[in-house]
Amino acid sequence: MEASLFGDDLPQEDPLHACIECANFAGRARDRLGTLFRMRKGYCLDDRWHPGGTWAVIQDIVKHHVCRCFKPADPDLIQQRQRALEILK
């Protein structure tokens, strides 16, 4: 942590993540035909950030942002998702 001029510690910035790197990204569980995935969108299975429930649609799954609900997915799964996005370009 960095110290400020007044001696107290400043909080570090949270790391940025893309939703396709997260275990909470629903993928085929909610988007069986891949319609949203082709548009670089998808569902999040964690409903803590969305008061409407677990049907929260993520508007950009490849953009890196701060998310308090992030849980890292298996590296093989991340690679599969990234390859699928490359194929669908």
mmCIF file of N, CA and C in Angstrom:
data_model
loop_
_atom_site.group_PDB
_atom_site.id
_atom_site.type_symbol
_atom_site.label_atom_id
_atom_site.label_comp_id
_atom_site.label_asym_id
_atom_site.label_seq_id
_atom_site.Cartn_x
_atom_site.Cartn_y
_atom_site.Cartn_z
ATOM 1 N N MET A 1 0.822 -1.184 0.000
ATOM 2 C CA MET A 1 0.000 0.000 0.000
ATOM 3 C C MET A 1 0.866 1.248 0.000
ATOM 4 N N GLU A 2 0.361 2.281 -0.617
ATOM 5 C CA GLU A 2 1.056 3.547 -0.633
ATOM 6 C C GLU A 2 0.635 4.365 0.576
ATOM 7 N N ALA A 3 1.537 5.211 1.043
ATOM 8 C CA ALA A 3 1.194 6.093 2.149
ATOM 9 C C ALA A 3 0.875 7.474 1.598
ATOM 10 N N SER A 4 -0.104 8.128 2.181
ATOM 11 C CA SER A 4 -0.459 9.479 1.762
ATOM 12 C C SER A 4 0.422 10.480 2.506
ATOM 13 N N LEU A 5 0.232 11.742 2.228
ATOM 14 C CA LEU A 5 0.993 12.786 2.909
ATOM 15 C C LEU A 5 0.711 12.814 4.403
ATOM 16 N N PHE A 6 -0.428 12.316 4.804
ATOM 17 C CA PHE A 6 -0.828 12.355 6.201
ATOM 18 C C PHE A 6 -0.511 11.074 6.953
ATOM 19 N N GLY A 7 0.196 10.145 6.314
ATOM 20 C CA GLY A 7 0.648 8.941 6.980
ATOM 21 C C GLY A 7 -0.302 7.765 6.945
ATOM 22 N N ASP A 8 -1.553 7.973 6.518
ATOM 23 C CA ASP A 8 -2.459 6.822 6.461
ATOM 24 C C ASP A 8 -2.324 6.135 5.104
ATOM 25 N N ASP A 9 -2.649 4.876 5.096
ATOM 26 C CA ASP A 9 -2.492 4.086 3.881
ATOM 27 C C ASP A 9 -3.633 4.349 2.911
ATOM 28 N N LEU A 10 -3.290 4.434 1.641
ATOM 29 C CA LEU A 10 -4.294 4.582 0.595
ATOM 30 C C LEU A 10 -4.661 3.200 0.081
ATOM 31 N N PRO A 11 -5.933 2.922 -0.184
ATOM 32 C CA PRO A 11 -6.306 1.596 -0.703
ATOM 33 C C PRO A 11 -5.765 1.397 -2.112
ATOM 34 N N GLN A 12 -5.325 0.179 -2.382
ATOM 35 C CA GLN A 12 -4.869 -0.152 -3.724
ATOM 36 C C GLN A 12 -6.084 -0.340 -4.617
ATOM 37 N N GLU A 13 -5.883 -0.088 -5.897
ATOM 38 C CA GLU A 13 -6.974 -0.298 -6.832
ATOM 39 C C GLU A 13 -7.231 -1.792 -6.996
ATOM 40 N N ASP A 14 -8.497 -2.138 -7.142
ATOM 41 C CA ASP A 14 -8.855 -3.530 -7.359
ATOM 42 C C ASP A 14 -8.408 -3.954 -8.752
ATOM 43 N N PRO A 15 -8.021 -5.214 -8.910
ATOM 44 C CA PRO A 15 -7.611 -5.681 -10.240
ATOM 45 C C PRO A 15 -8.803 -5.728 -11.197
ATOM 46 N N LEU A 16 -8.512 -5.576 -12.476
ATOM 47 C CA LEU A 16 -9.544 -5.612 -13.505
ATOM 48 C C LEU A 16 -9.655 -7.026 -14.068
ATOM 49 N N HIS A 17 -10.882 -7.434 -14.358
ATOM 50 C CA HIS A 17 -11.141 -8.763 -14.903
ATOM 51 C C HIS A 17 -12.186 -8.674 -16.002
ATOM 52 N N ALA A 18 -12.128 -9.612 -16.932
ATOM 53 C CA ALA A 18 -13.180 -9.754 -17.939
ATOM 54 C C ALA A 18 -14.119 -10.866 -17.476
ATOM 55 N N CYS A 19 -15.375 -10.750 -17.831
ATOM 56 C CA CYS A 19 -16.365 -11.728 -17.381
ATOM 57 C C CYS A 19 -16.105 -13.135 -17.935
ATOM 58 N N ILE A 20 -15.449 -13.234 -19.102
ATOM 59 C CA ILE A 20 -15.162 -14.570 -19.624
ATOM 60 C C ILE A 20 -14.080 -15.273 -18.818
ATOM 61 N N GLU A 21 -13.420 -14.548 -17.910
ATOM 62 C CA GLU A 21 -12.407 -15.131 -17.033
ATOM 63 C C GLU A 21 -12.993 -15.564 -15.687
ATOM 64 N N CYS A 22 -14.304 -15.417 -15.518
ATOM 65 C CA CYS A 22 -14.941 -15.635 -14.225
ATOM 66 C C CYS A 22 -15.729 -16.950 -14.183
ATOM 67 N N ALA A 23 -15.710 -17.590 -13.024
ATOM 68 C CA ALA A 23 -16.477 -18.822 -12.839
ATOM 69 C C ALA A 23 -17.978 -18.548 -12.797
ATOM 70 N N ASN A 24 -18.384 -17.308 -12.529
ATOM 71 C CA ASN A 24 -19.800 -16.950 -12.477
ATOM 72 C C ASN A 24 -20.407 -16.675 -13.850
ATOM 73 N N PHE A 25 -19.589 -16.645 -14.892
ATOM 74 C CA PHE A 25 -20.120 -16.431 -16.230
ATOM 75 C C PHE A 25 -20.901 -17.687 -16.640
ATOM 76 N N ALA A 26 -22.168 -17.514 -16.962
ATOM 77 C CA ALA A 26 -23.056 -18.662 -17.180
ATOM 78 C C ALA A 26 -22.774 -19.400 -18.481
ATOM 79 N N GLY A 27 -22.376 -18.688 -19.509
ATOM 80 C CA GLY A 27 -22.095 -19.351 -20.775
ATOM 81 C C GLY A 27 -23.268 -20.161 -21.277
ATOM 82 N N ARG A 28 -23.038 -21.423 -21.573
ATOM 83 C CA ARG A 28 -24.069 -22.295 -22.153
ATOM 84 C C ARG A 28 -25.176 -22.654 -21.181
ATOM 85 N N ALA A 29 -24.945 -22.458 -19.901
ATOM 86 C CA ALA A 29 -25.977 -22.789 -18.918
ATOM 87 C C ALA A 29 -27.240 -21.951 -19.119
ATOM 88 N N ARG A 30 -27.091 -20.726 -19.581
ATOM 89 C CA ARG A 30 -28.233 -19.841 -19.785
ATOM 90 C C ARG A 30 -28.414 -19.444 -21.245
ATOM 91 N N ASP A 31 -27.368 -19.570 -22.039
ATOM 92 C CA ASP A 31 -27.390 -19.112 -23.437
ATOM 93 C C ASP A 31 -27.062 -20.303 -24.331
ATOM 94 N N ARG A 32 -27.976 -21.272 -24.380
ATOM 95 C CA ARG A 32 -27.703 -22.551 -25.053
ATOM 96 C C ARG A 32 -27.360 -22.409 -26.540
ATOM 97 N N LEU A 33 -27.966 -21.468 -27.217
ATOM 98 C CA LEU A 33 -27.686 -21.286 -28.648
ATOM 99 C C LEU A 33 -26.526 -20.329 -28.904
ATOM 100 N N GLY A 34 -26.007 -19.710 -27.859
ATOM 101 C CA GLY A 34 -24.879 -18.800 -28.004
ATOM 102 C C GLY A 34 -25.241 -17.472 -28.637
ATOM 103 N N THR A 35 -26.499 -17.100 -28.586
ATOM 104 C CA THR A 35 -26.958 -15.860 -29.210
ATOM 105 C C THR A 35 -26.300 -14.650 -28.565
ATOM 106 N N LEU A 36 -26.337 -14.581 -27.244
ATOM 107 C CA LEU A 36 -25.703 -13.459 -26.550
ATOM 108 C C LEU A 36 -24.186 -13.519 -26.661
ATOM 109 N N PHE A 37 -23.625 -14.718 -26.590
ATOM 110 C CA PHE A 37 -22.177 -14.889 -26.657
ATOM 111 C C PHE A 37 -21.621 -14.327 -27.964
ATOM 112 N N ARG A 38 -22.327 -14.532 -29.078
ATOM 113 C CA ARG A 38 -21.891 -14.001 -30.368
ATOM 114 C C ARG A 38 -21.873 -12.478 -30.373
ATOM 115 N N MET A 39 -22.733 -11.873 -29.558
ATOM 116 C CA MET A 39 -22.777 -10.410 -29.447
ATOM 117 C C MET A 39 -21.847 -9.902 -28.345
ATOM 118 N N ARG A 40 -21.007 -10.796 -27.789
ATOM 119 C CA ARG A 40 -20.079 -10.476 -26.703
ATOM 120 C C ARG A 40 -20.824 -10.049 -25.440
ATOM 121 N N LYS A 41 -21.969 -10.701 -25.197
ATOM 122 C CA LYS A 41 -22.760 -10.477 -23.991
ATOM 123 C C LYS A 41 -22.983 -11.826 -23.323
ATOM 124 N N GLY A 42 -23.564 -11.826 -22.140
ATOM 125 C CA GLY A 42 -23.848 -13.089 -21.472
ATOM 126 C C GLY A 42 -24.494 -12.880 -20.118
ATOM 127 N N TYR A 43 -24.752 -13.980 -19.441
ATOM 128 C CA TYR A 43 -25.401 -13.958 -18.130
ATOM 129 C C TYR A 43 -24.385 -14.166 -17.015
ATOM 130 N N CYS A 44 -24.633 -13.510 -15.894
ATOM 131 C CA CYS A 44 -23.847 -13.720 -14.684
ATOM 132 C C CYS A 44 -24.700 -14.525 -13.710
ATOM 133 N N LEU A 45 -24.123 -15.557 -13.134
ATOM 134 C CA LEU A 45 -24.853 -16.400 -12.188
ATOM 135 C C LEU A 45 -24.894 -15.811 -10.783
ATOM 136 N N ASP A 46 -24.097 -14.802 -10.507
ATOM 137 C CA ASP A 46 -24.071 -14.192 -9.181
ATOM 138 C C ASP A 46 -25.021 -13.001 -9.171
ATOM 139 N N ASP A 47 -26.037 -13.047 -8.327
ATOM 140 C CA ASP A 47 -27.049 -11.994 -8.339
ATOM 141 C C ASP A 47 -26.830 -10.926 -7.265
ATOM 142 N N ARG A 48 -25.674 -10.921 -6.606
ATOM 143 C CA ARG A 48 -25.431 -9.910 -5.570
ATOM 144 C C ARG A 48 -25.368 -8.500 -6.154
ATOM 145 N N TRP A 49 -24.895 -8.349 -7.362
ATOM 146 C CA TRP A 49 -24.725 -7.012 -7.952
ATOM 147 C C TRP A 49 -25.946 -6.565 -8.725
ATOM 148 N N HIS A 50 -26.915 -7.430 -8.913
ATOM 149 C CA HIS A 50 -28.083 -7.097 -9.724
ATOM 150 C C HIS A 50 -29.346 -7.380 -8.914
ATOM 151 N N PRO A 51 -30.077 -6.350 -8.514
ATOM 152 C CA PRO A 51 -31.245 -6.578 -7.664
ATOM 153 C C PRO A 51 -32.364 -7.362 -8.336
ATOM 154 N N GLY A 52 -32.331 -7.500 -9.651
ATOM 155 C CA GLY A 52 -33.390 -8.213 -10.358
ATOM 156 C C GLY A 52 -33.258 -9.718 -10.306
ATOM 157 N N GLY A 53 -32.159 -10.240 -9.800
ATOM 158 C CA GLY A 53 -31.981 -11.681 -9.707
ATOM 159 C C GLY A 53 -30.902 -12.199 -10.624
ATOM 160 N N THR A 54 -30.882 -13.507 -10.811
ATOM 161 C CA THR A 54 -29.784 -14.146 -11.537
ATOM 162 C C THR A 54 -29.887 -14.017 -13.048
ATOM 163 N N TRP A 55 -30.887 -13.345 -13.560
ATOM 164 C CA TRP A 55 -30.991 -13.179 -15.009
ATOM 165 C C TRP A 55 -30.318 -11.895 -15.475
ATOM 166 N N ALA A 56 -29.276 -11.475 -14.779
ATOM 167 C CA ALA A 56 -28.548 -10.265 -15.121
ATOM 168 C C ALA A 56 -27.739 -10.490 -16.397
ATOM 169 N N VAL A 57 -27.943 -9.625 -17.386
ATOM 170 C CA VAL A 57 -27.194 -9.739 -18.638
ATOM 171 C C VAL A 57 -26.005 -8.792 -18.600
ATOM 172 N N ILE A 58 -24.834 -9.333 -18.840
ATOM 173 C CA ILE A 58 -23.604 -8.556 -18.904
ATOM 174 C C ILE A 58 -23.514 -7.980 -20.316
ATOM 175 N N GLN A 59 -23.277 -6.693 -20.431
ATOM 176 C CA GLN A 59 -23.294 -6.034 -21.729
ATOM 177 C C GLN A 59 -21.998 -6.202 -22.514
ATOM 178 N N ASP A 60 -20.886 -6.488 -21.849
ATOM 179 C CA ASP A 60 -19.614 -6.678 -22.549
ATOM 180 C C ASP A 60 -18.775 -7.667 -21.745
ATOM 181 N N ILE A 61 -18.655 -8.882 -22.245
ATOM 182 C CA ILE A 61 -17.964 -9.936 -21.484
ATOM 183 C C ILE A 61 -16.459 -9.922 -21.665
ATOM 184 N N VAL A 62 -15.936 -9.120 -22.591
ATOM 185 C CA VAL A 62 -14.492 -9.087 -22.816
ATOM 186 C C VAL A 62 -13.842 -7.827 -22.255
ATOM 187 N N LYS A 63 -14.639 -6.832 -21.900
ATOM 188 C CA LYS A 63 -14.111 -5.593 -21.331
ATOM 189 C C LYS A 63 -13.666 -5.857 -19.894
ATOM 190 N N HIS A 64 -12.485 -5.392 -19.549
ATOM 191 C CA HIS A 64 -11.963 -5.561 -18.200
ATOM 192 C C HIS A 64 -12.529 -4.477 -17.291
ATOM 193 N N HIS A 65 -13.028 -4.896 -16.127
ATOM 194 C CA HIS A 65 -13.589 -3.974 -15.155
ATOM 195 C C HIS A 65 -13.451 -4.573 -13.754
ATOM 196 N N VAL A 66 -13.727 -3.772 -12.749
ATOM 197 C CA VAL A 66 -13.672 -4.220 -11.360
ATOM 198 C C VAL A 66 -14.996 -4.898 -11.021
ATOM 199 N N CYS A 67 -14.924 -6.076 -10.427
ATOM 200 C CA CYS A 67 -16.133 -6.791 -10.034
ATOM 201 C C CYS A 67 -15.898 -7.451 -8.677
ATOM 202 N N ARG A 68 -16.734 -7.116 -7.714
ATOM 203 C CA ARG A 68 -16.600 -7.701 -6.374
ATOM 204 C C ARG A 68 -17.008 -9.162 -6.343
ATOM 205 N N CYS A 69 -17.721 -9.630 -7.353
ATOM 206 C CA CYS A 69 -18.212 -11.014 -7.390
ATOM 207 C C CYS A 69 -17.296 -11.936 -8.193
ATOM 208 N N PHE A 70 -16.155 -11.448 -8.635
ATOM 209 C CA PHE A 70 -15.267 -12.227 -9.493
ATOM 210 C C PHE A 70 -14.683 -13.426 -8.759
ATOM 211 N N LYS A 71 -14.775 -14.586 -9.414
ATOM 212 C CA LYS A 71 -14.105 -15.810 -8.971
ATOM 213 C C LYS A 71 -13.410 -16.370 -10.205
ATOM 214 N N PRO A 72 -12.112 -16.597 -10.165
ATOM 215 C CA PRO A 72 -11.412 -17.055 -11.358
ATOM 216 C C PRO A 72 -11.906 -18.424 -11.839
ATOM 217 N N ALA A 73 -12.114 -18.515 -13.132
ATOM 218 C CA ALA A 73 -12.513 -19.776 -13.752
ATOM 219 C C ALA A 73 -11.271 -20.626 -14.020
ATOM 220 N N ASP A 74 -11.486 -21.868 -14.342
ATOM 221 C CA ASP A 74 -10.407 -22.778 -14.712
ATOM 222 C C ASP A 74 -9.692 -22.226 -15.955
ATOM 223 N N PRO A 75 -8.352 -22.202 -15.973
ATOM 224 C CA PRO A 75 -7.626 -21.662 -17.126
ATOM 225 C C PRO A 75 -7.998 -22.327 -18.459
ATOM 226 N N ASP A 76 -8.282 -23.624 -18.446
ATOM 227 C CA ASP A 76 -8.684 -24.300 -19.682
ATOM 228 C C ASP A 76 -10.023 -23.764 -20.187
ATOM 229 N N LEU A 77 -10.936 -23.501 -19.280
ATOM 230 C CA LEU A 77 -12.235 -22.954 -19.648
ATOM 231 C C LEU A 77 -12.094 -21.546 -20.220
ATOM 232 N N ILE A 78 -11.211 -20.758 -19.645
ATOM 233 C CA ILE A 78 -10.968 -19.402 -20.160
ATOM 234 C C ILE A 78 -10.436 -19.469 -21.581
ATOM 235 N N GLN A 79 -9.496 -20.378 -21.834
ATOM 236 C CA GLN A 79 -8.955 -20.538 -23.185
ATOM 237 C C GLN A 79 -10.027 -20.974 -24.170
ATOM 238 N N GLN A 80 -10.892 -21.886 -23.776
ATOM 239 C CA GLN A 80 -11.983 -22.323 -24.648
ATOM 240 C C GLN A 80 -12.902 -21.165 -24.992
ATOM 241 N N ARG A 81 -13.230 -20.364 -24.015
ATOM 242 C CA ARG A 81 -14.089 -19.202 -24.258
ATOM 243 C C ARG A 81 -13.423 -18.207 -25.198
ATOM 244 N N GLN A 82 -12.143 -17.950 -24.996
ATOM 245 C CA GLN A 82 -11.439 -17.013 -25.851
ATOM 246 C C GLN A 82 -11.336 -17.530 -27.282
ATOM 247 N N ARG A 83 -11.083 -18.831 -27.448
ATOM 248 C CA ARG A 83 -11.044 -19.417 -28.794
ATOM 249 C C ARG A 83 -12.407 -19.323 -29.471
ATOM 250 N N ALA A 84 -13.463 -19.576 -28.717
ATOM 251 C CA ALA A 84 -14.804 -19.486 -29.281
ATOM 252 C C ALA A 84 -15.106 -18.059 -29.739
ATOM 253 N N LEU A 85 -14.673 -17.069 -28.975
ATOM 254 C CA LEU A 85 -14.887 -15.690 -29.391
ATOM 255 C C LEU A 85 -14.104 -15.364 -30.660
ATOM 256 N N GLU A 86 -12.899 -15.908 -30.782
ATOM 257 C CA GLU A 86 -12.100 -15.673 -31.988
ATOM 258 C C GLU A 86 -12.773 -16.290 -33.218
ATOM 259 N N ILE A 87 -13.334 -17.479 -33.055
ATOM 260 C CA ILE A 87 -13.993 -18.164 -34.161
ATOM 261 C C ILE A 87 -15.232 -17.394 -34.597
ATOM 262 N N LEU A 88 -15.938 -16.829 -33.643
ATOM 263 C CA LEU A 88 -17.198 -16.136 -33.932
ATOM 264 C C LEU A 88 -17.005 -14.694 -34.415
ATOM 265 N N LYS A 89 -15.772 -14.236 -34.556
ATOM 266 C CA LYS A 89 -15.537 -12.870 -35.049
ATOM 267 C C LYS A 89 -16.011 -12.700 -36.460
#
